[in-house]
mmCIF file of C-alpha atoms and ligand atoms in Angstrom:
data_model
loop_
_atom_site.group_PDB
_atom_site.id
_atom_site.type_symbol
_atom_site.label_atom_id
_atom_site.label_comp_id
_atom_site.label_asym_id
_atom_site.label_seq_id
_atom_site.Cartn_x
_atom_site.Cartn_y
_atom_site.Cartn_z
ATOM 1 C CA MET A 1 0.000 0.000 0.000
ATOM 2 C CA TYR A 2 1.756 3.129 -1.241
ATOM 3 C CA GLN A 3 1.001 6.757 -0.487
ATOM 4 C CA VAL A 4 3.096 9.001 -2.691
ATOM 5 C CA PHE A 5 3.198 12.756 -2.140
ATOM 6 C CA ASP A 6 4.924 15.553 -4.001
ATOM 7 C CA THR A 7 6.912 16.922 -1.086
ATOM 8 C CA VAL A 8 8.578 15.996 2.192
ATOM 9 C CA ASP A 9 6.202 18.404 3.899
ATOM 10 C CA GLU A 10 3.179 16.453 2.647
ATOM 11 C CA VAL A 11 4.760 13.155 3.734
ATOM 12 C CA SER A 12 5.307 14.635 7.185
ATOM 13 C CA ARG A 13 1.772 16.014 7.449
ATOM 14 C CA TYR A 14 0.245 12.682 6.427
ATOM 15 C CA THR A 15 2.429 10.660 8.793
ATOM 16 C CA ALA A 16 1.905 13.023 11.733
ATOM 17 C CA GLN A 17 -1.847 12.905 11.111
ATOM 18 C CA ARG A 18 -1.817 9.098 11.194
ATOM 19 C CA ILE A 19 -0.063 9.223 14.582
ATOM 20 C CA LEU A 20 -2.570 11.794 15.841
ATOM 21 C CA ASP A 21 -5.495 9.714 14.612
ATOM 22 C CA LYS A 22 -4.122 6.726 16.498
ATOM 23 C CA ILE A 23 -3.680 8.714 19.722
ATOM 24 C CA THR A 24 -7.171 10.163 19.427
ATOM 25 C CA ALA A 25 -8.805 6.795 18.773
ATOM 26 C CA THR A 26 -6.690 4.945 21.357
ATOM 27 C CA PRO A 27 -5.420 7.295 24.096
ATOM 28 C CA ASP A 28 -3.504 4.440 25.755
ATOM 29 C CA ALA A 29 -1.900 3.286 22.488
ATOM 30 C CA VAL A 30 1.544 1.698 22.386
ATOM 31 C CA LEU A 31 3.582 3.566 19.789
ATOM 32 C CA GLY A 32 6.828 2.456 18.185
ATOM 33 C CA PHE A 33 9.031 5.437 17.380
ATOM 34 C CA THR A 34 12.180 5.661 15.333
ATOM 35 C CA THR A 35 14.950 8.137 14.578
ATOM 36 C CA GLY A 36 16.706 9.489 11.490
ATOM 37 C CA SER A 37 16.424 12.615 9.377
ATOM 38 C CA THR A 38 13.201 11.393 7.710
ATOM 39 C CA MET A 39 11.392 11.585 11.046
ATOM 40 C CA GLU A 40 12.525 15.066 12.058
ATOM 41 C CA PRO A 41 9.857 16.942 10.032
ATOM 42 C CA VAL A 42 7.282 14.312 11.057
ATOM 43 C CA TYR A 43 7.904 14.978 14.751
ATOM 44 C CA ALA A 44 8.017 18.734 14.154
ATOM 45 C CA ARG A 45 4.629 18.563 12.454
ATOM 46 C CA LEU A 46 3.205 16.333 15.196
ATOM 47 C CA LEU A 47 4.281 18.813 17.876
ATOM 48 C CA GLN A 48 2.857 21.688 15.871
ATOM 49 C CA CYS A 49 -0.524 19.928 15.595
ATOM 50 C CA LEU A 50 -0.533 19.114 19.297
ATOM 51 C CA GLN A 51 0.221 22.736 20.114
ATOM 52 C CA GLN A 52 -2.674 23.923 17.989
ATOM 53 C CA ALA A 53 -5.125 21.287 19.214
ATOM 54 C CA PRO A 54 -3.859 19.526 22.356
ATOM 55 C CA VAL A 55 -4.619 15.826 22.759
ATOM 56 C CA ASP A 56 -4.028 13.846 25.946
ATOM 57 C CA VAL A 57 -0.796 11.883 25.547
ATOM 58 C CA SER A 58 -0.371 10.989 29.214
ATOM 59 C CA GLN A 59 -1.637 7.429 28.765
ATOM 60 C CA LEU A 60 0.643 6.539 25.850
ATOM 61 C CA THR A 61 3.460 4.038 26.028
ATOM 62 C CA THR A 62 6.349 4.274 23.579
ATOM 63 C CA PHE A 63 9.121 1.936 22.464
ATOM 64 C CA ASN A 64 11.990 3.071 20.286
ATOM 65 C CA LEU A 65 13.492 0.758 17.741
ATOM 66 C CA ASP A 66 17.180 0.956 18.401
ATOM 67 C CA GLU A 67 20.161 2.532 20.133
ATOM 68 C CA TYR A 68 23.920 2.640 19.648
ATOM 69 C CA ILE A 69 25.954 0.553 22.054
ATOM 70 C CA GLY A 70 28.432 2.615 24.044
ATOM 71 C CA LEU A 71 26.623 5.958 23.893
ATOM 72 C CA SER A 72 24.986 7.302 27.040
ATOM 73 C CA ALA A 73 21.491 8.793 26.910
ATOM 74 C CA GLU A 74 23.096 12.238 27.173
ATOM 75 C CA HIS A 75 25.449 11.742 24.207
ATOM 76 C CA ALA A 76 24.418 14.142 21.435
ATOM 77 C CA GLN A 77 24.243 11.320 18.871
ATOM 78 C CA SER A 78 22.443 8.775 21.009
ATOM 79 C CA TYR A 79 18.920 7.987 19.881
ATOM 80 C CA ASN A 80 17.741 8.700 23.407
ATOM 81 C CA HIS A 81 19.037 12.264 23.019
ATOM 82 C CA TYR A 82 17.505 12.520 19.531
ATOM 83 C CA MET A 83 14.069 11.538 20.834
ATOM 84 C CA CYS A 84 14.233 14.012 23.729
ATOM 85 C CA GLU A 85 15.307 16.814 21.374
ATOM 86 C CA HIS A 86 12.782 16.134 18.651
ATOM 87 C CA LEU A 87 9.789 14.885 20.617
ATOM 88 C CA PHE A 88 9.816 13.836 24.229
ATOM 89 C CA ASN A 89 10.974 17.118 25.808
ATOM 90 C CA GLN A 90 7.798 18.699 24.492
ATOM 91 C CA LEU A 91 5.381 15.846 25.141
ATOM 92 C CA ASN A 92 3.804 15.061 28.454
ATOM 93 C CA ILE A 93 4.313 11.277 28.316
ATOM 94 C CA PRO A 94 5.246 9.932 31.779
ATOM 95 C CA VAL A 95 8.917 9.031 31.770
ATOM 96 C CA GLN A 96 8.199 5.477 32.955
ATOM 97 C CA SER A 97 6.101 4.913 29.815
ATOM 98 C CA VAL A 98 8.956 5.840 27.473
ATOM 99 C CA ASN A 99 11.174 2.912 26.502
ATOM 100 C CA LEU A 100 14.458 2.934 24.608
ATOM 101 C CA PRO A 101 17.082 0.200 24.456
ATOM 102 C CA ASP A 102 19.915 0.949 26.910
ATOM 103 C CA GLY A 103 23.175 1.315 25.011
ATOM 104 C CA LEU A 104 25.134 1.100 28.253
ATOM 105 C CA ALA A 105 23.393 -1.945 29.751
ATOM 106 C CA LYS A 106 25.806 -4.066 31.786
ATOM 107 C CA ASN A 107 24.233 -7.319 30.691
ATOM 108 C CA ILE A 108 23.222 -6.602 27.110
ATOM 109 C CA GLU A 109 21.731 -10.035 26.430
ATOM 110 C CA ASP A 110 19.398 -9.741 29.426
ATOM 111 C CA ALA A 111 18.514 -6.181 28.432
ATOM 112 C CA CYS A 112 17.570 -7.360 24.919
ATOM 113 C CA GLN A 113 15.350 -10.127 26.245
ATOM 114 C CA ALA A 114 13.721 -7.725 28.720
ATOM 115 C CA TYR A 115 13.002 -5.238 25.922
ATOM 116 C CA SER A 116 11.108 -7.726 23.743
ATOM 117 C CA ASP A 117 9.320 -9.043 26.851
ATOM 118 C CA ALA A 118 8.246 -5.527 27.845
ATOM 119 C CA ILE A 119 6.642 -5.009 24.429
ATOM 120 C CA LYS A 120 4.677 -8.234 24.863
ATOM 121 C CA VAL A 121 3.594 -7.339 28.408
ATOM 122 C CA VAL A 122 1.832 -4.186 27.181
ATOM 123 C CA GLY A 123 0.092 -6.170 24.426
ATOM 124 C CA GLY A 124 2.388 -5.308 21.501
ATOM 125 C CA LEU A 125 2.800 -2.186 19.425
ATOM 126 C CA ASP A 126 -0.348 -0.568 18.077
ATOM 127 C CA LEU A 127 1.500 1.579 15.553
ATOM 128 C CA GLN A 128 5.111 1.213 14.479
ATOM 129 C CA LEU A 129 6.697 4.142 12.694
ATOM 130 C CA ARG A 130 9.665 3.172 10.550
ATOM 131 C CA GLY A 131 12.328 4.563 8.275
ATOM 132 C CA ILE A 132 14.616 2.547 6.037
ATOM 133 C CA GLY A 133 18.389 2.496 5.669
ATOM 134 C CA SER A 134 19.953 2.846 2.230
ATOM 135 C CA ASN A 135 20.874 -0.875 2.437
ATOM 136 C CA GLY A 136 17.312 -1.837 3.338
ATOM 137 C CA HIS A 137 17.834 -2.135 7.074
ATOM 138 C CA ILE A 138 14.905 -1.562 9.400
ATOM 139 C CA GLY A 139 15.765 -0.473 12.898
ATOM 140 C CA PHE A 140 19.359 -1.648 12.874
ATOM 141 C CA ASN A 141 18.442 -5.058 11.448
ATOM 142 C CA GLU A 142 21.122 -5.292 8.806
ATOM 143 C CA PRO A 143 20.962 -7.522 5.695
ATOM 144 C CA ARG A 144 20.752 -11.247 6.542
ATOM 145 C CA THR A 145 19.146 -10.726 9.939
ATOM 146 C CA SER A 146 16.668 -13.521 10.625
ATOM 147 C CA PHE A 147 13.048 -12.519 10.084
ATOM 148 C CA SER A 148 12.268 -14.295 13.369
ATOM 149 C CA SER A 149 14.709 -12.158 15.378
ATOM 150 C CA ARG A 150 13.845 -10.478 18.658
ATOM 151 C CA THR A 151 15.696 -7.552 20.239
ATOM 152 C CA HIS A 152 19.394 -8.242 19.770
ATOM 153 C CA VAL A 153 22.881 -6.827 19.383
ATOM 154 C CA VAL A 154 24.070 -6.085 15.856
ATOM 155 C CA GLN A 155 27.346 -5.237 14.261
ATOM 156 C CA LEU A 156 26.581 -2.264 12.039
ATOM 157 C CA ALA A 157 27.150 -2.661 8.315
ATOM 158 C CA GLU A 158 29.911 -0.458 6.938
ATOM 159 C CA GLN A 159 27.342 1.269 4.686
ATOM 160 C CA THR A 160 25.244 2.137 7.745
ATOM 161 C CA ARG A 161 28.261 3.559 9.566
ATOM 162 C CA ILE A 162 29.087 5.659 6.500
ATOM 163 C CA ASP A 163 25.474 6.848 6.093
ATOM 164 C CA ASN A 164 25.245 7.813 9.754
ATOM 165 C CA GLY A 165 28.773 9.268 9.864
ATOM 166 C CA CYS A 166 27.457 12.695 8.878
ATOM 167 C CA PHE A 167 25.864 13.049 12.315
ATOM 168 C CA PHE A 168 29.212 12.555 14.095
ATOM 169 C CA THR A 169 32.244 14.840 14.050
ATOM 170 C CA ALA A 170 34.490 12.042 12.746
ATOM 171 C CA GLN A 171 33.765 8.717 11.039
ATOM 172 C CA HIS A 172 35.712 6.737 13.652
ATOM 173 C CA GLU A 173 33.293 8.011 16.331
ATOM 174 C CA VAL A 174 30.367 6.113 14.784
ATOM 175 C CA PRO A 175 29.732 3.122 17.053
ATOM 176 C CA THR A 176 30.342 -0.302 15.574
ATOM 177 C CA HIS A 177 27.456 -2.014 17.382
ATOM 178 C CA ALA A 178 23.869 -1.296 18.326
ATOM 179 C CA ILE A 179 20.817 -2.824 19.997
ATOM 180 C CA THR A 180 17.783 -3.164 17.788
ATOM 181 C CA MET A 181 14.267 -4.443 18.153
ATOM 182 C CA GLY A 182 14.096 -7.640 16.081
ATOM 183 C CA ILE A 183 12.235 -8.089 12.826
ATOM 184 C CA GLN A 184 9.677 -10.356 14.488
ATOM 185 C CA ASP A 185 9.014 -7.689 17.136
ATOM 186 C CA ILE A 186 8.407 -5.177 14.347
ATOM 187 C CA LEU A 187 6.166 -7.534 12.371
ATOM 188 C CA GLU A 188 3.944 -8.085 15.405
ATOM 189 C CA ALA A 189 2.937 -4.407 15.414
ATOM 190 C CA LYS A 190 -0.723 -4.033 14.503
ATOM 191 C CA GLU A 191 -0.007 -1.210 12.056
ATOM 192 C CA ILE A 192 3.234 -0.137 10.403
ATOM 193 C CA ILE A 193 4.071 3.071 8.578
ATOM 194 C CA LEU A 194 7.331 3.097 6.643
ATOM 195 C CA ALA A 195 8.320 6.598 5.528
ATOM 196 C CA ALA A 196 11.130 7.400 3.095
ATOM 197 C CA THR A 197 11.995 10.674 1.398
ATOM 198 C CA GLY A 198 14.646 11.983 -0.947
ATOM 199 C CA ARG A 199 16.442 10.735 -4.000
ATOM 200 C CA ASN A 200 18.937 8.730 -1.917
ATOM 201 C CA LYS A 201 16.067 6.366 -1.009
ATOM 202 C CA ALA A 202 14.878 5.833 -4.608
ATOM 203 C CA ASP A 203 17.163 2.844 -5.309
ATOM 204 C CA ILE A 204 16.270 0.953 -2.154
ATOM 205 C CA MET A 205 12.551 1.637 -2.601
ATOM 206 C CA ALA A 206 12.700 0.231 -6.139
ATOM 207 C CA GLU A 207 14.652 -2.776 -4.866
ATOM 208 C CA LEU A 208 12.076 -3.305 -2.134
ATOM 209 C CA PHE A 209 9.221 -3.039 -4.623
ATOM 210 C CA ASN A 210 10.787 -5.642 -6.923
ATOM 211 C CA SER A 211 12.142 -7.989 -4.264
ATOM 212 C CA ALA A 212 10.569 -11.142 -2.935
ATOM 213 C CA MET A 213 10.738 -11.617 0.839
ATOM 214 C CA ASP A 214 14.401 -12.243 1.394
ATOM 215 C CA GLU A 215 16.580 -11.903 4.503
ATOM 216 C CA ALA A 216 19.188 -10.173 2.315
ATOM 217 C CA LEU A 217 16.754 -7.233 2.276
ATOM 218 C CA PRO A 218 15.412 -6.770 5.839
ATOM 219 C CA ALA A 219 12.617 -4.359 4.836
ATOM 220 C CA SER A 220 11.170 -7.042 2.548
ATOM 221 C CA ALA A 221 9.913 -8.796 5.718
ATOM 222 C CA LEU A 222 7.299 -6.048 5.916
ATOM 223 C CA LYS A 223 5.664 -7.364 2.741
ATOM 224 C CA GLN A 224 3.909 -10.046 4.765
ATOM 225 C CA HIS A 225 2.318 -7.470 7.080
ATOM 226 C CA HIS A 226 -1.443 -7.015 6.736
ATOM 227 C CA ASN A 227 -1.501 -3.329 7.708
ATOM 228 C CA LEU A 228 1.527 -1.633 6.163
ATOM 229 C CA THR A 229 1.566 1.830 4.604
ATOM 230 C CA ILE A 230 4.630 2.959 2.663
ATOM 231 C CA VAL A 231 4.721 6.763 2.527
ATOM 232 C CA LEU A 232 7.046 8.328 -0.023
ATOM 233 C CA ASP A 233 7.771 11.665 -1.578
ATOM 234 C CA ARG A 234 8.146 11.928 -5.349
ATOM 235 C CA GLU A 235 11.920 11.608 -5.174
ATOM 236 C CA ALA A 236 11.921 8.401 -3.145
ATOM 237 C CA ALA A 237 9.212 6.992 -5.463
ATOM 238 C CA ASN A 238 11.117 8.087 -8.553
ATOM 239 C CA LEU A 239 12.108 4.576 -9.669
ATOM 240 C CA LEU A 240 8.820 2.856 -8.847
ATOM 241 C CA PRO A 241 6.527 1.988 -11.721
ATOM 242 C CA ARG A 242 3.734 4.564 -11.640
ATOM 243 C CA GLN A 243 1.063 1.882 -11.535
ATOM 244 C CA ALA A 244 2.473 0.808 -8.149
ATOM 245 C CA PHE A 245 0.647 3.656 -6.474
ATOM 246 C CA GLU A 246 -1.685 5.202 -9.009
ATOM 247 C CA LYS A 247 -3.981 2.187 -9.093
ATOM 248 C CA GLN A 248 -4.991 2.803 -5.506
ATOM 249 C CA TYR A 249 -4.638 6.542 -5.235
ATOM 250 C CA PRO A 250 -5.285 9.545 -7.455
ATOM 251 C CA ALA A 251 -2.192 10.637 -9.356
ATOM 252 C CA PRO A 252 -0.243 13.269 -7.400
ATOM 253 C CA SER A 253 -0.320 16.679 -9.098
ATOM 254 C CA ALA A 254 2.100 17.190 -11.970
ATOM 255 C CA SER A 255 3.830 20.076 -10.199
ATOM 256 C CA ALA A 256 6.734 18.003 -8.796
HETATM 257 C C1 GLP B 1 19.203 4.766 11.169
HETATM 258 C C2 GLP B 1 18.189 4.116 12.084
HETATM 259 C C3 GLP B 1 17.023 3.565 11.329
HETATM 260 C C4 GLP B 1 16.488 4.585 10.349
HETATM 261 C C5 GLP B 1 17.568 4.929 9.372
HETATM 262 C C6 GLP B 1 17.122 5.907 8.303
HETATM 263 O O1 GLP B 1 20.114 3.871 10.656
HETATM 264 N N1 GLP B 1 18.759 3.071 12.866
HETATM 265 O O2 GLP B 1 16.021 3.169 12.247
HETATM 266 O O3 GLP B 1 15.371 4.060 9.680
HETATM 267 O O4 GLP B 1 18.611 5.514 10.112
HETATM 268 O O5 GLP B 1 17.563 7.193 8.608
HETATM 269 P P1 GLP B 1 17.274 8.470 7.731
HETATM 270 O O6 GLP B 1 15.847 8.820 7.949
HETATM 271 O O7 GLP B 1 18.197 9.516 8.303
HETATM 272 O O8 GLP B 1 17.592 8.152 6.323
#
């Protein structure tokens, strides 16, 4: 199910509205959040909407997808810090309802198990927001991760470290390992939105469109999900056959 919009702004408005709709319909929803540059305008738009028309968020529970190993929550490039900066500092969600993998956990294996268990205890994720890496990773589930994986430690692919290097002052500062929710954890979400924008996502979106389900392409696991929306701007959809999205939706305006 594809939703293709002309601009990043429209992608962000649509995605933020879907999150708002979920919160309004289910005030105690369990939301799966993610990081990355794609999500920054989504969170900005969500906060803007909530400022204009406040909605009670105090009953929400959130789980983030992943975190670098070795970075404290205060580190400027940790995903914990990202989420506080872009969302949580301005949302009134009780701190005990906000969950992120702990990149400094003493016993990482136990922490991974506890993270997947905690998702199950609250009844699973109602809505999982997702981006995609240029190599098709979801969360930090790199190519060849088992589709039945639960929260686990990963060694980051070199391509991922290069892609994410721009957020660090030097390439060697990019951590080599991370904790990520597993693909099975993600697939058990009741609803998934995968958002991708920009020309640098066009190749992987075309590959995903053409690929069968294959562990070499982690995002292809999502193809078996019954409630998946893929939200793209024109640039990210640039290499998709037009009939992929125009069968279901009116053609976007020709202005792009
Ligand atoms: C990181 C995160 C992913 C995210 C990806 C895409 O690698 N671990 O969860 O989907 O970045 O990021 P961006 O939106 O910056 O392209």
